[in-house]
mmCIF file of N, CA and C in Angstrom:
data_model
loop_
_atom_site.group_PDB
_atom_site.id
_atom_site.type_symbol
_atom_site.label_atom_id
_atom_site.label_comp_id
_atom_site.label_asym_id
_atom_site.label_seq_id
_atom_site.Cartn_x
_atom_site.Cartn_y
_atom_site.Cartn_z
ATOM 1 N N UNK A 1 0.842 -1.177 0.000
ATOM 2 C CA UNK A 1 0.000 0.000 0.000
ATOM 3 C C UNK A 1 0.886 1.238 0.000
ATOM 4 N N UNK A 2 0.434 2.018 -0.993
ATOM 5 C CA UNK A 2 1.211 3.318 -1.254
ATOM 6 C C UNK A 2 0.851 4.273 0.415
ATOM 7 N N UNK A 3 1.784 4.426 1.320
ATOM 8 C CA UNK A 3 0.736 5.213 2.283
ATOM 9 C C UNK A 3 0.764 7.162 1.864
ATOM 10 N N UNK A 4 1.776 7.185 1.100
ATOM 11 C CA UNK A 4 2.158 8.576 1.022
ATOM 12 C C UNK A 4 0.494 8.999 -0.029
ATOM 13 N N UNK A 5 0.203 7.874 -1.399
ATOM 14 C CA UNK A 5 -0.727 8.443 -1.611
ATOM 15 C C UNK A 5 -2.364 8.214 -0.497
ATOM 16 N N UNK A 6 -2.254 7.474 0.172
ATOM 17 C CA UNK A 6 -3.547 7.304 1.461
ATOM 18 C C UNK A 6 -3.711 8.772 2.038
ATOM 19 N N UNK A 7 -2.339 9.435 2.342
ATOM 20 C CA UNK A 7 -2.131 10.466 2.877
ATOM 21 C C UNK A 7 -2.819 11.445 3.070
ATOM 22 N N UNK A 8 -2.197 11.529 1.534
ATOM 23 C CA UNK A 8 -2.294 12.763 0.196
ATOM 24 C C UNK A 8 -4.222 12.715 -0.203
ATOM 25 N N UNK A 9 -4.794 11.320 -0.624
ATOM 26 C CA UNK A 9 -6.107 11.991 -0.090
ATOM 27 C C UNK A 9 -6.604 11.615 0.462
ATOM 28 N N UNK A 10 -6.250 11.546 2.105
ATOM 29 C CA UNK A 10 -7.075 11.511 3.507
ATOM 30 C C UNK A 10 -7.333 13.360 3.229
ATOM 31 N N UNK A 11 -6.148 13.752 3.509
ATOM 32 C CA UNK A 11 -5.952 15.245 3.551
ATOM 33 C C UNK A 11 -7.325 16.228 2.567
ATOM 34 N N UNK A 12 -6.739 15.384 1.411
ATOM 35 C CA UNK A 12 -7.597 16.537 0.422
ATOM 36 C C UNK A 12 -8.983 15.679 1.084
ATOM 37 N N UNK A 13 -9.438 14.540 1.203
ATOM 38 C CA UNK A 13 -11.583 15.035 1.624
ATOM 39 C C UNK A 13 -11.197 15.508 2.885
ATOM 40 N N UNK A 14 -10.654 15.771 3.806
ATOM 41 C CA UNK A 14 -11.111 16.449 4.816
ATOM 42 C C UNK A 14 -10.987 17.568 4.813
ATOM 43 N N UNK A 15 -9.803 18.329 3.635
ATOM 44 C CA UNK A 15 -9.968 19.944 3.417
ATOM 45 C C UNK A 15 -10.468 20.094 2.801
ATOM 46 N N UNK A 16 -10.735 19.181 1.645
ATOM 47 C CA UNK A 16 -12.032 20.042 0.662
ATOM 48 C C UNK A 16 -13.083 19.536 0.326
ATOM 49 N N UNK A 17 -13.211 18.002 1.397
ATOM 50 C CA UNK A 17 -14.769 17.275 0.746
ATOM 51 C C UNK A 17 -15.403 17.658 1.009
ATOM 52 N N UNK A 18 -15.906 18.663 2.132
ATOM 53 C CA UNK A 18 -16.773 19.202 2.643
ATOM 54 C C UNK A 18 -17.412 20.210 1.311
ATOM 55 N N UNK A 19 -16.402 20.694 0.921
ATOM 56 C CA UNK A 19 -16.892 22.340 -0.111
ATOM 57 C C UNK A 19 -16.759 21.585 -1.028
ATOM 58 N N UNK A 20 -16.323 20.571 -1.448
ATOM 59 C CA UNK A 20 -17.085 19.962 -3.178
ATOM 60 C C UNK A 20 -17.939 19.547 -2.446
ATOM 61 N N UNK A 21 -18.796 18.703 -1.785
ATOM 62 C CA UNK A 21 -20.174 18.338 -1.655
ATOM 63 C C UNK A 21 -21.014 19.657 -1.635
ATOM 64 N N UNK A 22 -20.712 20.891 -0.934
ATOM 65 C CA UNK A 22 -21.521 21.750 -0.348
ATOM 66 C C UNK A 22 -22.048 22.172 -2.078
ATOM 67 N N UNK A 23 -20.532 22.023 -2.934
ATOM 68 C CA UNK A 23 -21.114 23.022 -4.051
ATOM 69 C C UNK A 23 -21.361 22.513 -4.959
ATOM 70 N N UNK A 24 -21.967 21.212 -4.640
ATOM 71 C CA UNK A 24 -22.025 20.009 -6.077
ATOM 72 C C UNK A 24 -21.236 19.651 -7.084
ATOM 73 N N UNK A 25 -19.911 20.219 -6.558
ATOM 74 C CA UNK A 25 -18.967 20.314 -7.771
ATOM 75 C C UNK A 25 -19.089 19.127 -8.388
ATOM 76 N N UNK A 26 -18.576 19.392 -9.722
ATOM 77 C CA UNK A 26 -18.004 18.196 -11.022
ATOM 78 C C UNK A 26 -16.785 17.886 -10.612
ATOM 79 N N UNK A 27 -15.930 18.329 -10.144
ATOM 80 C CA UNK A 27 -14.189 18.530 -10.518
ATOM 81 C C UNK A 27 -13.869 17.278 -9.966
ATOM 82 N N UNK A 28 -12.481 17.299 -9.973
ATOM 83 C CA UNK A 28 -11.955 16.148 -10.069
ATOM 84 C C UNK A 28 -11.966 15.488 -7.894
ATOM 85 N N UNK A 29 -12.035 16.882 -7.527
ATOM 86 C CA UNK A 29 -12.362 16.308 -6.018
ATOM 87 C C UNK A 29 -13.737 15.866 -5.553
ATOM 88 N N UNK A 30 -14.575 16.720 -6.242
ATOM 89 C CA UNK A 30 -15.690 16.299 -5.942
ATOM 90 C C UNK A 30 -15.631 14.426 -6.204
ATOM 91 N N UNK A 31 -15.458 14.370 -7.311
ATOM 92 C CA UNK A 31 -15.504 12.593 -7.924
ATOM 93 C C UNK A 31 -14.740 11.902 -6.722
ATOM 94 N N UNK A 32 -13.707 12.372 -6.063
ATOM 95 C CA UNK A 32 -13.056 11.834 -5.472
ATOM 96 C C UNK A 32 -13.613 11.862 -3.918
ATOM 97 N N UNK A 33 -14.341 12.377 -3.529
ATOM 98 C CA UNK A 33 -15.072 12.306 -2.616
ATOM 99 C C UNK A 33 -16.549 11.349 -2.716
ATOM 100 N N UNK A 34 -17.183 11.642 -3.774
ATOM 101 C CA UNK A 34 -18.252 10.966 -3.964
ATOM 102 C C UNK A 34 -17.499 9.255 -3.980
ATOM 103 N N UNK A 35 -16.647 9.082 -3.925
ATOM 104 C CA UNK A 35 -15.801 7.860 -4.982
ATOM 105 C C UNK A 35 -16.104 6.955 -3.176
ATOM 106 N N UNK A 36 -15.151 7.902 -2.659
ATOM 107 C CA UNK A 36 -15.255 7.456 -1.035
ATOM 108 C C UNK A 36 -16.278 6.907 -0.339
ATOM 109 N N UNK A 37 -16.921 8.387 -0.448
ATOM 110 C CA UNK A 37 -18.396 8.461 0.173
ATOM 111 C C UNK A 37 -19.175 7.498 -0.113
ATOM 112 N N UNK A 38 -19.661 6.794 -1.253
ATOM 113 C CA UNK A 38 -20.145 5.919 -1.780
ATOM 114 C C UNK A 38 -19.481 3.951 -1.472
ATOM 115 N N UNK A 39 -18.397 4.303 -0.618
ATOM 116 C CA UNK A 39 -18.039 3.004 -0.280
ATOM 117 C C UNK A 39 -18.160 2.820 1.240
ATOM 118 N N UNK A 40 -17.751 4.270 1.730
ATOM 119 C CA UNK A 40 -18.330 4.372 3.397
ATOM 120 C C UNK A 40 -19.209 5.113 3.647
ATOM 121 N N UNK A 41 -20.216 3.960 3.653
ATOM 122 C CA UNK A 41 -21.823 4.306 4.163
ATOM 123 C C UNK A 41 -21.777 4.783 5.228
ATOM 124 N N UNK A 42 -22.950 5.883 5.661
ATOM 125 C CA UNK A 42 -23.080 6.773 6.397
ATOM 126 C C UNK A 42 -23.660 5.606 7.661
ATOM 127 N N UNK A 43 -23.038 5.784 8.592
ATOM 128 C CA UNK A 43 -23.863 4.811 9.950
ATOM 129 C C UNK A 43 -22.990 4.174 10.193
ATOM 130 N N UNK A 44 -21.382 3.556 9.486
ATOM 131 C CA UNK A 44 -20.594 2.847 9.492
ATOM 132 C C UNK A 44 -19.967 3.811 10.265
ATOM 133 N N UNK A 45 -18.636 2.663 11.066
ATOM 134 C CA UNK A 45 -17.138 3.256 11.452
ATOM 135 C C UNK A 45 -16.535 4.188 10.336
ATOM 136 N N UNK A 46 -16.557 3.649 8.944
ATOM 137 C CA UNK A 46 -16.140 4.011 8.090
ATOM 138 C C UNK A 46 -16.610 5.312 7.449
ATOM 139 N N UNK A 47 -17.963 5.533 7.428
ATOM 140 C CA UNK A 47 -19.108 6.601 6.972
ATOM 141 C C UNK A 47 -18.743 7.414 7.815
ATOM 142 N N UNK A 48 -18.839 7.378 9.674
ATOM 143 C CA UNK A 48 -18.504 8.226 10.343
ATOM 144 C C UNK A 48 -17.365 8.765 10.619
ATOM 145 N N UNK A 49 -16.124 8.559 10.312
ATOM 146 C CA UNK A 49 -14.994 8.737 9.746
ATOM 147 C C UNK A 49 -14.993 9.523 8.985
ATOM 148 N N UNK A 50 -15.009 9.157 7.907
ATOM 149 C CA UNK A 50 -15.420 9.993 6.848
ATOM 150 C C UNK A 50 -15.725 11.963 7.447
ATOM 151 N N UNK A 51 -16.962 11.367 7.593
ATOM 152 C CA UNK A 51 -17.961 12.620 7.695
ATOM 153 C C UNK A 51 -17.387 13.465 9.245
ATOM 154 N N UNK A 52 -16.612 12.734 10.483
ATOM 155 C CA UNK A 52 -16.020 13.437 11.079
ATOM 156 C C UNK A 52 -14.657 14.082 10.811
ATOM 157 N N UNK A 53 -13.839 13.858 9.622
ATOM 158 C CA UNK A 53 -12.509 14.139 9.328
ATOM 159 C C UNK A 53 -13.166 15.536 8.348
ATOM 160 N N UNK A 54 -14.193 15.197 7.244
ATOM 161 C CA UNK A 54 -14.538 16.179 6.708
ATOM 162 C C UNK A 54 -15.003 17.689 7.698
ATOM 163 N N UNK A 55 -15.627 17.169 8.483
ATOM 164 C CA UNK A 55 -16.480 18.128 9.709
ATOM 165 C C UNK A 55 -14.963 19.091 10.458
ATOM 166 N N UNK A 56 -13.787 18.506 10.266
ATOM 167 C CA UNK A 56 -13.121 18.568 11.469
ATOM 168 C C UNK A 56 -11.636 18.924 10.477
ATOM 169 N N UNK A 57 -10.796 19.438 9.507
ATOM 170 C CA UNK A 57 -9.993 19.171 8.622
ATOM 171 C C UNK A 57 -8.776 19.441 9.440
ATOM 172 N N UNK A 58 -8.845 19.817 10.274
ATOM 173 C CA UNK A 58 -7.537 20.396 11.051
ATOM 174 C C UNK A 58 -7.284 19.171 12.008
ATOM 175 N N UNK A 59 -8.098 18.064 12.482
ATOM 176 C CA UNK A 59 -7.490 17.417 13.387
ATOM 177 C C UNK A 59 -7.429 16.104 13.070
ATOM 178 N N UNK A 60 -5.786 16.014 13.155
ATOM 179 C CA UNK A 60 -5.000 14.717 12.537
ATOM 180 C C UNK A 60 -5.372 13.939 12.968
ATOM 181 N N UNK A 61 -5.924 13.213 14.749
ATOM 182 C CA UNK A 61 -5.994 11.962 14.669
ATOM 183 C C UNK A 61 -7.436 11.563 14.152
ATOM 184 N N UNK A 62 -8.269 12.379 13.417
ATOM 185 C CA UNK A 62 -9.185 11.976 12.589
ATOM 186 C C UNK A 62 -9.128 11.888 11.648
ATOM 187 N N UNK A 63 -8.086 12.148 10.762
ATOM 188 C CA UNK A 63 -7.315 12.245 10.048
ATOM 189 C C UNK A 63 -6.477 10.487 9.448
ATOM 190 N N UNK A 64 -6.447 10.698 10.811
ATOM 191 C CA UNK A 64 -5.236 9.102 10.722
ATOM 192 C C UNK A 64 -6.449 8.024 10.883
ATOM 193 N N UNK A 65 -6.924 8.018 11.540
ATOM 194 C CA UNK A 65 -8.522 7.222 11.769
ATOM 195 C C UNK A 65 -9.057 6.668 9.471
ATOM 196 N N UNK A 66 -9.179 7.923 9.535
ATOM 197 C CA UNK A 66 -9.741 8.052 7.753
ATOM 198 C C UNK A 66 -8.840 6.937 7.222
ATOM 199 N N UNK A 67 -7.567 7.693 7.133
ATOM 200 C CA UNK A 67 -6.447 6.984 6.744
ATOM 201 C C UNK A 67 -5.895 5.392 6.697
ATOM 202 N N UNK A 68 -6.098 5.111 8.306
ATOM 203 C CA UNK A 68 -6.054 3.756 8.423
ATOM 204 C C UNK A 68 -7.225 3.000 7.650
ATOM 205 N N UNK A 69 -8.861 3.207 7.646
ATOM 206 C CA UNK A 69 -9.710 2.742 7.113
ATOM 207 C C UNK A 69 -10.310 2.956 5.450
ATOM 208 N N UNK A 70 -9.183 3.990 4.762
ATOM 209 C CA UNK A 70 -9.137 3.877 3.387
ATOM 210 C C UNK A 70 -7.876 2.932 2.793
ATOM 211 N N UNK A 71 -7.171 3.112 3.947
ATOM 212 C CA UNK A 71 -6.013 1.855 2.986
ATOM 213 C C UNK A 71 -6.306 0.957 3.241
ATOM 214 N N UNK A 72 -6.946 0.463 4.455
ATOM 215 C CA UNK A 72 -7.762 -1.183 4.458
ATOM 216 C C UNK A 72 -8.536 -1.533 3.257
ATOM 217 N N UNK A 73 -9.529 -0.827 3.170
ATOM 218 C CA UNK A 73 -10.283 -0.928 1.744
ATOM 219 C C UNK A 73 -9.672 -0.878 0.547
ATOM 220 N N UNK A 74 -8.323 -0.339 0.541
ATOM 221 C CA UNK A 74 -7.872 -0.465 -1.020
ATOM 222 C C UNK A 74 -7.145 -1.327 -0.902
ATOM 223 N N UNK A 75 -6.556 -1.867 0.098
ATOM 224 C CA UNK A 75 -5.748 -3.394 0.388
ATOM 225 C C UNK A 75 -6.595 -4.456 -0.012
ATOM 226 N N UNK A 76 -8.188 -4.877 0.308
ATOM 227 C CA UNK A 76 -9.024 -5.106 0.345
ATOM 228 C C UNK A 76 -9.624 -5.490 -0.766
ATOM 229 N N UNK A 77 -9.889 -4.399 -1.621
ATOM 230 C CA UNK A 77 -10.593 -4.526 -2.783
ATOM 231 C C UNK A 77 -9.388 -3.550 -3.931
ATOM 232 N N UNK A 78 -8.998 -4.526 -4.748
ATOM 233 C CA UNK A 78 -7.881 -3.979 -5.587
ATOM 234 C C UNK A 78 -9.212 -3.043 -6.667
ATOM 235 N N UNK A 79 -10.267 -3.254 -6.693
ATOM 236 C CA UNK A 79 -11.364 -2.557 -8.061
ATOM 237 C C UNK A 79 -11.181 -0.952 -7.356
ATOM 238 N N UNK A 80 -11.494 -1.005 -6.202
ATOM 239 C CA UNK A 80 -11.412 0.054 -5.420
ATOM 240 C C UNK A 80 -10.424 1.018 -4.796
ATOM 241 N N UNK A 81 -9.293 0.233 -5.043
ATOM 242 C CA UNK A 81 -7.970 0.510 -4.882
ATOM 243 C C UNK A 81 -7.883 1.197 -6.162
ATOM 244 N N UNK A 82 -7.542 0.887 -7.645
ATOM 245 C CA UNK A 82 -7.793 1.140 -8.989
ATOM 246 C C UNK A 82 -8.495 2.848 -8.671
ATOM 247 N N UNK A 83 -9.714 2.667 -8.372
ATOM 248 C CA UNK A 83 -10.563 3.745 -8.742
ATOM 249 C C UNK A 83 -10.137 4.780 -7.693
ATOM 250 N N UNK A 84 -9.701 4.800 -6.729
ATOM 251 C CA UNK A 84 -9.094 5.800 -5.823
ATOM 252 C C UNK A 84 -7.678 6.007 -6.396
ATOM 253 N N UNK A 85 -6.640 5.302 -7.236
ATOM 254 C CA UNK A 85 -5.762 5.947 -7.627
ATOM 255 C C UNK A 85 -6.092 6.871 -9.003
ATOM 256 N N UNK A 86 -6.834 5.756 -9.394
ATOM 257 C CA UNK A 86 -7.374 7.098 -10.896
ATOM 258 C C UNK A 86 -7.790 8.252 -10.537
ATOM 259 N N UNK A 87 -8.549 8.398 -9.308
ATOM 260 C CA UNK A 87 -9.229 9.853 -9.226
ATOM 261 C C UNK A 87 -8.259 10.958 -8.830
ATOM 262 N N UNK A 88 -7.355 9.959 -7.976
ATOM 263 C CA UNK A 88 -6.701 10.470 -7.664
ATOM 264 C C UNK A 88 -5.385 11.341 -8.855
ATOM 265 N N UNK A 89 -5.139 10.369 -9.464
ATOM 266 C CA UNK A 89 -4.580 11.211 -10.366
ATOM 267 C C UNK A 89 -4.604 12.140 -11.783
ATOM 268 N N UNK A 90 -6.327 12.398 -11.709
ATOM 269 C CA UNK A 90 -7.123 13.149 -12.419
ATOM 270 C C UNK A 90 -6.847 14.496 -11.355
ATOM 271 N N UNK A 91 -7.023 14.469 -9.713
ATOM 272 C CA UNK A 91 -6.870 15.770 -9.071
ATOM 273 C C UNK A 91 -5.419 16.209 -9.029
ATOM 274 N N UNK A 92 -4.800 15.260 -9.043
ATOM 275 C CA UNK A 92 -3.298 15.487 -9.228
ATOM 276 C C UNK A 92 -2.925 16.711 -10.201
ATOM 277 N N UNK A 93 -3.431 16.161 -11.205
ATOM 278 C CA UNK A 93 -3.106 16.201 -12.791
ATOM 279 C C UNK A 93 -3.530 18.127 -12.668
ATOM 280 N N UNK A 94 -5.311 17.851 -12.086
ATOM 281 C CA UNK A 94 -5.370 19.333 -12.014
ATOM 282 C C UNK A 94 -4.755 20.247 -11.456
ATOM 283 N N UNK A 95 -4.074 20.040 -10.031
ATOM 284 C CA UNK A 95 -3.435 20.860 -9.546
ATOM 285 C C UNK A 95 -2.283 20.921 -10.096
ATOM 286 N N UNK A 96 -1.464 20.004 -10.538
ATOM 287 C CA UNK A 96 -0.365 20.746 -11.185
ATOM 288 C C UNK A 96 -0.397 21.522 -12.411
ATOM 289 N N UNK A 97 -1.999 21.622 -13.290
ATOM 290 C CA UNK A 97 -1.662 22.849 -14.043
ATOM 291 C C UNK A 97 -2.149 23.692 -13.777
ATOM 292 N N UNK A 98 -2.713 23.794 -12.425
ATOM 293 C CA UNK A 98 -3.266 25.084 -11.887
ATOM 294 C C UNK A 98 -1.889 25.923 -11.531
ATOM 295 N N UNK A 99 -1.119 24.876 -11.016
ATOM 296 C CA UNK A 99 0.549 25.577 -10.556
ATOM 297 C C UNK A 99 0.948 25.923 -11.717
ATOM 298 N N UNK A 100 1.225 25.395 -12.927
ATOM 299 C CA UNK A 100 1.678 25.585 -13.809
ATOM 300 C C UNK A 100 0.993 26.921 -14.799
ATOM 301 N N UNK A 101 0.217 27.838 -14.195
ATOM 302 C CA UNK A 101 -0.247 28.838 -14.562
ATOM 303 C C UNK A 101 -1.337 28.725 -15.577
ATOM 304 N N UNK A 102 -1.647 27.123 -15.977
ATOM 305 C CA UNK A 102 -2.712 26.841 -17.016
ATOM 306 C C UNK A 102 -3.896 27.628 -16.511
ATOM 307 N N UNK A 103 -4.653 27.276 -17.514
ATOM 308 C CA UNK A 103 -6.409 28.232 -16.569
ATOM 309 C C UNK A 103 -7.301 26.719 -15.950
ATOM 310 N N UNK A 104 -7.465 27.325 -14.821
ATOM 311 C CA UNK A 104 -8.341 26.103 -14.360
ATOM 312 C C UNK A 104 -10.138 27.036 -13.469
ATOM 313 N N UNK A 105 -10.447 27.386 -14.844
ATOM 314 C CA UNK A 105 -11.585 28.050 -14.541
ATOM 315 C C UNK A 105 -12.740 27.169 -13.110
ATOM 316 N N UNK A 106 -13.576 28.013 -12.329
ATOM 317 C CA UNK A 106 -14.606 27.445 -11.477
ATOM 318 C C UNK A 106 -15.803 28.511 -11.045
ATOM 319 N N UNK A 107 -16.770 28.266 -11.682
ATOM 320 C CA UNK A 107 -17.997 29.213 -11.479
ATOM 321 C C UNK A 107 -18.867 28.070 -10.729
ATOM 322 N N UNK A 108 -19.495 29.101 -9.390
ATOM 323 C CA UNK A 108 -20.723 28.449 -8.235
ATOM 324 C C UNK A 108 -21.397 29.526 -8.444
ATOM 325 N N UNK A 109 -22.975 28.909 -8.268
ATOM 326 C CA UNK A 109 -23.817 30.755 -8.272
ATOM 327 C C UNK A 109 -24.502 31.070 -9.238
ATOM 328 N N UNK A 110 -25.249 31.724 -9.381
ATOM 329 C CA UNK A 110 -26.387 32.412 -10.238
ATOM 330 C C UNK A 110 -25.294 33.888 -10.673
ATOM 331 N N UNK A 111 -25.189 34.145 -12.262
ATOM 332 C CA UNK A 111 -24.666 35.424 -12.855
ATOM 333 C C UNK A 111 -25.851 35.061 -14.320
ATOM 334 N N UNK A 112 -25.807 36.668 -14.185
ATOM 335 C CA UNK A 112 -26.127 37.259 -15.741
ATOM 336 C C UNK A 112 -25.572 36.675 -16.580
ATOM 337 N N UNK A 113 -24.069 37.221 -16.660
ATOM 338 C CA UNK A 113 -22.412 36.906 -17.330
ATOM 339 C C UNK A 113 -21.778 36.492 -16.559
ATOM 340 N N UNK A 114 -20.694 35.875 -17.095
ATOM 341 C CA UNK A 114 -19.598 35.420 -16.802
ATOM 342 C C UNK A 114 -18.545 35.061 -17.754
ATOM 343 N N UNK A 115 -17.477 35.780 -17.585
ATOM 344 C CA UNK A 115 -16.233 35.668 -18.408
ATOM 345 C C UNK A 115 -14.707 34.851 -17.590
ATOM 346 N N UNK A 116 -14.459 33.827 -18.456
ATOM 347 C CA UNK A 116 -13.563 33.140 -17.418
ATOM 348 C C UNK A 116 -12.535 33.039 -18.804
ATOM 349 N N UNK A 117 -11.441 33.393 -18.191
ATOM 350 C CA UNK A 117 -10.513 33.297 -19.118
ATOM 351 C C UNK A 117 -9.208 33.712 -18.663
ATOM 352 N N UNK A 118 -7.873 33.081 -19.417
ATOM 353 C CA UNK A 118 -6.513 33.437 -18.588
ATOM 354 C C UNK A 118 -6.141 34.730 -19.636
ATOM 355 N N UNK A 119 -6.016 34.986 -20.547
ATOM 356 C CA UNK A 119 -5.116 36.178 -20.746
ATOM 357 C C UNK A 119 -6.374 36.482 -22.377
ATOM 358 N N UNK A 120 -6.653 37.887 -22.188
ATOM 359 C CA UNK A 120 -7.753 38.684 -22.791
ATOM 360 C C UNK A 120 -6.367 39.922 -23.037
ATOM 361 N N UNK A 121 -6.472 40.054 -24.800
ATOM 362 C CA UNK A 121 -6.049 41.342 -25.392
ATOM 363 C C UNK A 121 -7.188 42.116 -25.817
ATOM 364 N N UNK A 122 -7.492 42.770 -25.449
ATOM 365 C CA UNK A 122 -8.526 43.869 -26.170
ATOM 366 C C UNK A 122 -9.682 44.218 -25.039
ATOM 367 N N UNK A 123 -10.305 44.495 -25.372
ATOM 368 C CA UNK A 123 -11.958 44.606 -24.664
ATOM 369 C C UNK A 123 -12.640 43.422 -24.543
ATOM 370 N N UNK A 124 -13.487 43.507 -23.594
ATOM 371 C CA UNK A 124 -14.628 42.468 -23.668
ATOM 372 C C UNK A 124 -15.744 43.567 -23.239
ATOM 373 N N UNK A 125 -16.579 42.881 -24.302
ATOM 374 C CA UNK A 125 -18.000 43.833 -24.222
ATOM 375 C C UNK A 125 -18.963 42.586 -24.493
ATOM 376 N N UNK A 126 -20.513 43.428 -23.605
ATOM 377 C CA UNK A 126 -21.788 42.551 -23.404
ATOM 378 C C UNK A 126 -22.195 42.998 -23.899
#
């Protein structure tokens, strides 16, 4: 078992599963939360885990709790193992071209307009 990637996303659902669920996101965390969520049912050790590490992102030994009971499951079930590294490296993938100055546009919310774009020469007019 890779633990560095178990780590890597214990960390990301408890800092950001909360706000991809809140905002229905598509992105690549959201999937990666739903991916979880959908294997630890809510009422379980595992579900409640979950949903207390998300509730709580700052405190590690809930943290490590998550941790220990997502690498069991991917030890466990290699289909599931598979699908947590893929997602995983779909969010990967995004953040490094968000670093890499690519555009990694994200609109939440009701607008009129909206213009999302990395580099605009000229005007933009409505």
């Amino acid at each position: 078992m890779d633990d560095q990637l178990v780590l890597a996303v214990t960390t990301t659902l408890a800092s950001k599963g909360a706000e991809a669920l809140v905002s229905g996101a598509r992105s690549a965390t959201g999937t990666l939360v739903r991916l979880v969520r959908g294997r630890f049912c809510s009422g379980t050790r595992e579900g409640d885990a979950l949903t207390a590490a998300m509730a709580h992102p700052d405190d590690r030994s809930l943290q490590a709790t998550l941790a220990s009971f997502l690498a069991s499951e991917m030890s466990r079930d290699p289909t599931f193992d598979a699908a947590v590294r893929a997602a995983w490296h779909r969010l990967s993938n995004q953040i490094d071209n968000s670093s890499r100055h690519n555009v990694v546009n994200n609109f939440n919310g009701t607008a009129e307009r909206v213009v999302q774009a990395r580099d605009i020469k000229g005007d933009v007019v409505f």
